[in-house]
Amino acid sequence: MTVKTAQARIKLANIIESLLGYSVTKVSNTPAADEKTYNTQGKAKSLYRINSEHSVLARAQKRQDLLLIKQQQNIETILALAMEFCPDVACAKQPDADWVEHFIALCEDTSNQSMQTLWAKIFTGETISPGTFSIKSLQTLKHMTQREADSLRKCVSISGYNEKDSSHLIFLGYYKKPSLFDLLGKGNKVSLSIGKSGVSFPDVLTLMDLNLLYRKEIESAALKVGQEFTLSFLSQKLTLKAKSNDLVLSYYKFTQTGDELFRLMNYPINKVYKQLIASSFEGEFELVWHSLK
């Protein structure tokens, strides 16, 4: 047996013991190839067994007890974190009692520290402003892995808030509407290479699969010369002012669930993405950045 194999078995044995409350024991170190290694049905006997003289029912009850203890620890950790995050502000209403029951039931199996932080922020946000987070958002977070949460964080860093329709979006580029002499194309389309900012297309697809981003690229109405389009990026606001007519912006838009979970992520704009916007849009737009207090 190699060292790597031994380490893997030790790790597996520790996981099993943490789940069942009992260790695993090897039945025989030197299994013989005779009739004694098979049961009456002709199946090979297992070389390992659970090291306990208790009945299967007793072992099952102990496993349930361990699970309840772990779930209780998770709930207590999340609620304690929520208290830390909660600012000392006035709030007139209580969260809906049914919502709270759903919250507890959905968050109790979360032991990852980063994910517990997200759950805590949700509970704090709902306490301050009931109705902020839907049950659907809770269900989405329940099934979200750490890798998927990381994809959301990356996309948040290249997303801005559009006050006009209270949504978040990711700029992809723009084009000038074709004239009567160029009906077959979209003029000269300018695209942002968001991959250069560290956000891969699989990250975007992950959010689409989670129903946090709409799958189709969305286009704005054609902007006239002098017309402005504004997005807020946490501590900064960007105003694009069209230099000519018939400019159309393209972007990915967050769904309602995506907008709700977006509130959990406070990340400044990705610096590389900011540079991409500047270099790509400066030809047809005047760009003005404002600091938000």
Short mmCIF file of C-alpha atoms in Angstrom, two decimals:
data_model
loop_
_atom_site.label_atom_id
_atom_site.label_comp_id
_atom_site.label_asym_id
_atom_site.label_seq_id
_atom_site.Cartn_x
_atom_site.Cartn_y
_atom_site.Cartn_z
CA MET A 1 0.00 0.00 0.00
CA THR A 2 1.43 3.37 -0.99
CA VAL A 3 1.58 6.34 1.38
CA LYS A 4 -0.98 8.19 -0.77
CA THR A 5 -3.38 5.22 -0.57
CA ALA A 6 -2.93 5.01 3.19
CA GLN A 7 -3.62 8.72 3.59
CA ALA A 8 -6.75 8.45 1.47
CA ARG A 9 -8.07 5.52 3.53
CA ILE A 10 -7.35 7.32 6.80
CA LYS A 11 -9.17 10.38 5.54
CA LEU A 12 -12.12 8.25 4.36
CA ALA A 13 -12.24 6.43 7.68
CA ASN A 14 -12.33 9.75 9.54
CA ILE A 15 -15.18 11.01 7.35
CA ILE A 16 -17.18 7.83 7.94
CA GLU A 17 -16.65 8.04 11.70
CA SER A 18 -17.78 11.69 11.74
CA LEU A 19 -20.94 10.72 9.84
CA LEU A 20 -21.84 7.58 11.77
CA GLY A 21 -20.28 8.14 15.17
CA TYR A 22 -18.46 4.81 14.93
CA SER A 23 -15.08 3.83 13.54
CA VAL A 24 -14.46 1.36 10.71
CA THR A 25 -12.56 -1.86 11.40
CA LYS A 26 -10.89 -4.24 9.01
CA VAL A 27 -12.26 -7.77 9.37
CA SER A 28 -9.22 -9.61 8.01
CA ASN A 29 -5.73 -8.48 7.04
CA THR A 30 -5.12 -11.48 4.80
CA PRO A 31 -8.31 -12.50 2.99
CA ALA A 32 -8.13 -16.06 1.74
CA ALA A 33 -9.58 -17.15 -1.57
CA ASP A 34 -11.80 -19.91 -0.12
CA GLU A 35 -15.43 -20.49 0.74
CA LYS A 36 -15.10 -18.66 4.06
CA THR A 37 -14.75 -15.29 2.27
CA TYR A 38 -18.20 -15.61 0.72
CA ASN A 39 -21.67 -15.46 2.21
CA THR A 40 -24.46 -17.96 1.63
CA GLN A 41 -25.61 -16.07 -1.47
CA GLY A 42 -22.19 -16.44 -3.03
CA LYS A 43 -21.25 -12.79 -2.62
CA ALA A 44 -17.82 -11.81 -1.35
CA LYS A 45 -17.87 -10.66 2.26
CA SER A 46 -16.77 -7.11 3.01
CA LEU A 47 -13.30 -6.68 4.44
CA TYR A 48 -14.48 -3.80 6.62
CA ARG A 49 -17.28 -3.33 9.13
CA ILE A 50 -18.57 -0.66 11.49
CA ASN A 51 -16.92 -1.12 14.88
CA SER A 52 -19.98 -1.27 17.11
CA GLU A 53 -21.99 -3.86 18.99
CA HIS A 54 -25.09 -1.66 18.97
CA SER A 55 -28.09 -2.58 16.82
CA VAL A 56 -28.62 -1.01 13.40
CA LEU A 57 -31.52 0.99 14.88
CA ALA A 58 -29.32 2.36 17.66
CA ARG A 59 -26.63 3.27 15.15
CA ALA A 60 -29.21 5.00 12.94
CA GLN A 61 -30.47 7.01 15.91
CA LYS A 62 -26.93 8.07 16.77
CA ARG A 63 -26.37 9.20 13.17
CA GLN A 64 -29.55 11.26 13.35
CA ASP A 65 -28.39 12.79 16.63
CA LEU A 66 -25.04 13.75 15.08
CA LEU A 67 -26.84 15.29 12.10
CA LEU A 68 -29.15 17.32 14.36
CA ILE A 69 -26.17 18.55 16.37
CA LYS A 70 -24.36 19.64 13.21
CA GLN A 71 -27.47 21.36 11.86
CA GLN A 72 -27.97 23.17 15.15
CA GLN A 73 -24.35 24.32 15.14
CA ASN A 74 -24.77 25.63 11.59
CA ILE A 75 -27.95 27.54 12.47
CA GLU A 76 -26.41 29.07 15.59
CA THR A 77 -23.29 30.13 13.71
CA ILE A 78 -25.33 31.78 10.93
CA LEU A 79 -27.63 33.63 13.35
CA ALA A 80 -24.66 34.82 15.43
CA LEU A 81 -23.03 36.15 12.25
CA ALA A 82 -26.29 37.90 11.35
CA MET A 83 -26.15 39.76 14.66
CA GLU A 84 -22.61 40.90 13.83
CA PHE A 85 -23.65 42.19 10.41
CA CYS A 86 -26.83 43.93 11.58
CA PRO A 87 -26.45 47.72 11.87
CA ASP A 88 -28.21 49.67 14.60
CA VAL A 89 -31.01 51.09 12.46
CA ALA A 90 -34.76 51.40 12.79
CA CYS A 91 -37.05 48.80 11.19
CA ALA A 92 -40.83 48.92 11.46
CA LYS A 93 -41.81 45.36 10.50
CA GLN A 94 -40.82 41.83 11.44
CA PRO A 95 -39.79 39.25 8.81
CA ASP A 96 -42.66 36.98 7.81
CA ALA A 97 -42.85 33.97 10.16
CA ASP A 98 -43.19 31.51 7.27
CA TRP A 99 -40.15 33.07 5.59
CA VAL A 100 -38.12 32.57 8.79
CA GLU A 101 -39.15 28.90 8.96
CA HIS A 102 -38.09 28.40 5.33
CA PHE A 103 -34.81 30.17 6.06
CA ILE A 104 -33.96 27.89 9.00
CA ALA A 105 -34.88 24.75 7.08
CA LEU A 106 -32.79 25.74 4.06
CA CYS A 107 -29.66 27.02 5.80
CA GLU A 108 -29.24 24.31 8.43
CA ASP A 109 -27.04 22.06 6.26
CA THR A 110 -24.57 24.82 5.36
CA SER A 111 -21.25 24.34 7.14
CA ASN A 112 -18.96 26.15 4.67
CA GLN A 113 -17.88 29.43 6.30
CA SER A 114 -18.17 31.56 3.15
CA MET A 115 -21.67 30.27 2.44
CA GLN A 116 -22.67 30.77 6.08
CA THR A 117 -21.69 34.41 5.67
CA LEU A 118 -24.08 34.77 2.73
CA TRP A 119 -26.91 33.20 4.70
CA ALA A 120 -26.23 35.54 7.61
CA LYS A 121 -26.32 38.58 5.33
CA ILE A 122 -29.66 37.43 3.92
CA PHE A 123 -31.17 37.12 7.39
CA THR A 124 -29.86 40.55 8.36
CA GLY A 125 -31.18 42.12 5.15
CA GLU A 126 -34.61 40.54 5.56
CA THR A 127 -34.80 41.72 9.18
CA ILE A 128 -34.02 45.30 8.19
CA SER A 129 -36.28 45.28 5.15
CA PRO A 130 -38.80 42.39 5.03
CA GLY A 131 -39.50 41.21 1.49
CA THR A 132 -35.96 41.82 0.23
CA PHE A 133 -35.20 38.14 -0.37
CA SER A 134 -37.69 35.70 -1.86
CA ILE A 135 -38.03 32.02 -1.00
CA LYS A 136 -36.79 31.31 -4.52
CA SER A 137 -33.53 33.11 -3.74
CA LEU A 138 -33.14 31.04 -0.58
CA GLN A 139 -33.70 27.84 -2.54
CA THR A 140 -31.12 28.91 -5.12
CA LEU A 141 -28.54 29.63 -2.42
CA LYS A 142 -29.33 26.29 -0.76
CA HIS A 143 -28.16 24.39 -3.85
CA MET A 144 -25.30 26.74 -4.73
CA THR A 145 -21.80 25.34 -4.41
CA GLN A 146 -18.75 27.31 -3.35
CA ARG A 147 -17.52 27.30 -6.95
CA GLU A 148 -20.83 28.73 -8.14
CA ALA A 149 -20.70 31.38 -5.43
CA ASP A 150 -17.21 32.30 -6.63
CA SER A 151 -18.57 32.71 -10.17
CA LEU A 152 -21.23 35.06 -8.82
CA ARG A 153 -18.59 37.11 -7.00
CA LYS A 154 -16.55 37.44 -10.19
CA CYS A 155 -19.55 38.55 -12.23
CA VAL A 156 -20.59 41.04 -9.54
CA SER A 157 -17.21 42.77 -9.95
CA ILE A 158 -18.02 43.56 -13.61
CA SER A 159 -21.70 44.41 -13.07
CA GLY A 160 -23.36 47.79 -12.67
CA TYR A 161 -26.70 48.92 -11.31
CA ASN A 162 -29.18 50.58 -13.65
CA GLU A 163 -31.46 52.84 -11.61
CA LYS A 164 -34.02 53.20 -14.41
CA ASP A 165 -35.23 49.62 -14.16
CA SER A 166 -33.66 48.66 -10.78
CA SER A 167 -31.54 45.89 -12.26
CA HIS A 168 -27.91 44.86 -12.55
CA LEU A 169 -26.20 44.22 -15.86
CA ILE A 170 -22.87 43.37 -17.48
CA PHE A 171 -21.79 45.51 -20.41
CA LEU A 172 -20.81 43.47 -23.46
CA GLY A 173 -20.31 46.26 -25.99
CA TYR A 174 -22.28 48.34 -28.45
CA TYR A 175 -22.94 48.90 -32.14
CA LYS A 176 -24.28 51.62 -34.37
CA LYS A 177 -27.59 50.82 -36.02
CA PRO A 178 -27.06 50.25 -39.75
CA SER A 179 -28.16 52.87 -42.20
CA LEU A 180 -30.42 52.24 -45.20
CA PHE A 181 -27.29 51.39 -47.16
CA ASP A 182 -26.19 48.75 -44.69
CA LEU A 183 -29.31 46.81 -43.75
CA LEU A 184 -27.59 43.43 -43.57
CA GLY A 185 -25.27 44.19 -40.69
CA LYS A 186 -25.05 45.91 -37.34
CA GLY A 187 -22.57 48.52 -38.39
CA ASN A 188 -19.26 48.30 -36.60
CA LYS A 189 -19.89 46.26 -33.46
CA VAL A 190 -17.50 46.82 -30.55
CA SER A 191 -17.26 43.99 -28.00
CA LEU A 192 -15.67 43.92 -24.56
CA SER A 193 -13.41 40.93 -24.00
CA ILE A 194 -14.61 40.23 -20.46
CA GLY A 195 -12.36 37.16 -20.31
CA LYS A 196 -9.41 39.53 -19.94
CA SER A 197 -10.86 40.69 -16.62
CA GLY A 198 -10.64 37.20 -15.15
CA VAL A 199 -14.32 36.38 -15.67
CA SER A 200 -14.58 33.36 -17.95
CA PHE A 201 -17.51 32.40 -20.13
CA PRO A 202 -18.06 29.29 -17.93
CA ASP A 203 -18.56 31.71 -15.01
CA VAL A 204 -21.28 33.45 -17.02
CA LEU A 205 -22.83 30.12 -18.04
CA THR A 206 -22.87 29.05 -14.39
CA LEU A 207 -25.02 32.06 -13.49
CA MET A 208 -27.29 31.36 -16.44
CA ASP A 209 -27.72 27.75 -15.31
CA LEU A 210 -28.63 29.01 -11.83
CA ASN A 211 -31.17 31.39 -13.39
CA LEU A 212 -29.26 34.39 -12.05
CA LEU A 213 -28.56 35.79 -15.52
CA TYR A 214 -30.88 35.84 -18.51
CA ARG A 215 -29.51 33.59 -21.24
CA LYS A 216 -29.99 36.01 -24.11
CA GLU A 217 -27.96 39.10 -24.76
CA ILE A 218 -30.14 42.20 -24.29
CA GLU A 219 -29.96 45.46 -26.23
CA SER A 220 -30.85 48.96 -25.15
CA ALA A 221 -33.00 51.33 -27.13
CA ALA A 222 -31.04 53.29 -29.71
CA LEU A 223 -29.38 56.29 -28.06
CA LYS A 224 -29.50 59.71 -29.66
CA VAL A 225 -26.61 62.13 -29.68
CA GLY A 226 -26.21 63.63 -26.20
CA GLN A 227 -28.37 60.98 -24.54
CA GLU A 228 -26.91 59.44 -21.38
CA PHE A 229 -26.81 55.96 -19.91
CA THR A 230 -25.72 55.58 -16.27
CA LEU A 231 -24.53 52.60 -14.24
CA SER A 232 -23.43 52.46 -10.59
CA PHE A 233 -20.53 50.23 -9.50
CA LEU A 234 -20.56 50.13 -5.66
CA SER A 235 -18.50 53.27 -4.93
CA GLN A 236 -18.39 54.67 -8.49
CA LYS A 237 -20.91 55.80 -11.08
CA LEU A 238 -20.31 55.75 -14.82
CA THR A 239 -22.15 58.03 -17.23
CA LEU A 240 -21.97 57.26 -20.95
CA LYS A 241 -22.96 60.13 -23.22
CA ALA A 242 -23.57 59.27 -26.88
CA LYS A 243 -21.52 61.27 -29.40
CA SER A 244 -23.75 60.28 -32.31
CA ASN A 245 -27.20 58.88 -33.05
CA ASP A 246 -28.38 55.26 -33.20
CA LEU A 247 -25.93 53.75 -30.72
CA VAL A 248 -27.18 50.51 -29.15
CA LEU A 249 -25.68 49.03 -25.98
CA SER A 250 -25.59 45.26 -25.45
CA TYR A 251 -25.41 43.54 -22.08
CA TYR A 252 -26.31 40.55 -19.93
CA LYS A 253 -29.02 41.26 -17.39
CA PHE A 254 -29.52 39.70 -13.98
CA THR A 255 -32.83 38.03 -13.21
CA GLN A 256 -34.90 38.98 -10.16
CA THR A 257 -33.25 36.19 -8.18
CA GLY A 258 -29.85 37.35 -9.42
CA ASP A 259 -30.61 40.92 -8.35
CA GLU A 260 -31.53 39.71 -4.87
CA LEU A 261 -28.38 37.64 -4.38
CA PHE A 262 -26.32 40.44 -5.93
CA ARG A 263 -27.06 42.48 -2.79
CA LEU A 264 -24.97 40.05 -0.75
CA MET A 265 -21.79 40.88 -2.67
CA ASN A 266 -20.06 44.20 -2.03
CA TYR A 267 -17.21 44.22 -4.52
CA PRO A 268 -15.69 47.24 -6.27
CA ILE A 269 -15.50 47.28 -10.04
CA ASN A 270 -12.89 45.02 -11.58
CA LYS A 271 -9.99 47.32 -12.54
CA VAL A 272 -9.24 45.53 -15.81
CA TYR A 273 -12.92 45.61 -16.76
CA LYS A 274 -13.00 49.35 -16.06
CA GLN A 275 -10.08 49.82 -18.44
CA LEU A 276 -11.84 47.69 -21.08
CA ILE A 277 -14.90 49.93 -20.87
CA ALA A 278 -12.74 53.03 -21.24
CA SER A 279 -10.81 51.75 -24.27
CA SER A 280 -13.87 50.24 -25.99
CA PHE A 281 -16.43 53.01 -25.49
CA GLU A 282 -14.34 56.16 -25.80
CA GLY A 283 -14.72 56.24 -29.60
CA GLU A 284 -18.49 56.80 -29.59
CA PHE A 285 -19.18 57.91 -26.01
CA GLU A 286 -18.04 60.50 -23.52
CA LEU A 287 -17.20 58.67 -20.29
CA VAL A 288 -17.49 60.37 -16.91
CA TRP A 289 -16.77 58.58 -13.64
CA HIS A 290 -18.17 59.92 -10.37
CA SER A 291 -17.31 58.85 -6.83
CA LEU A 292 -20.27 57.75 -4.71
CA LYS A 293 -20.25 58.57 -1.03
#
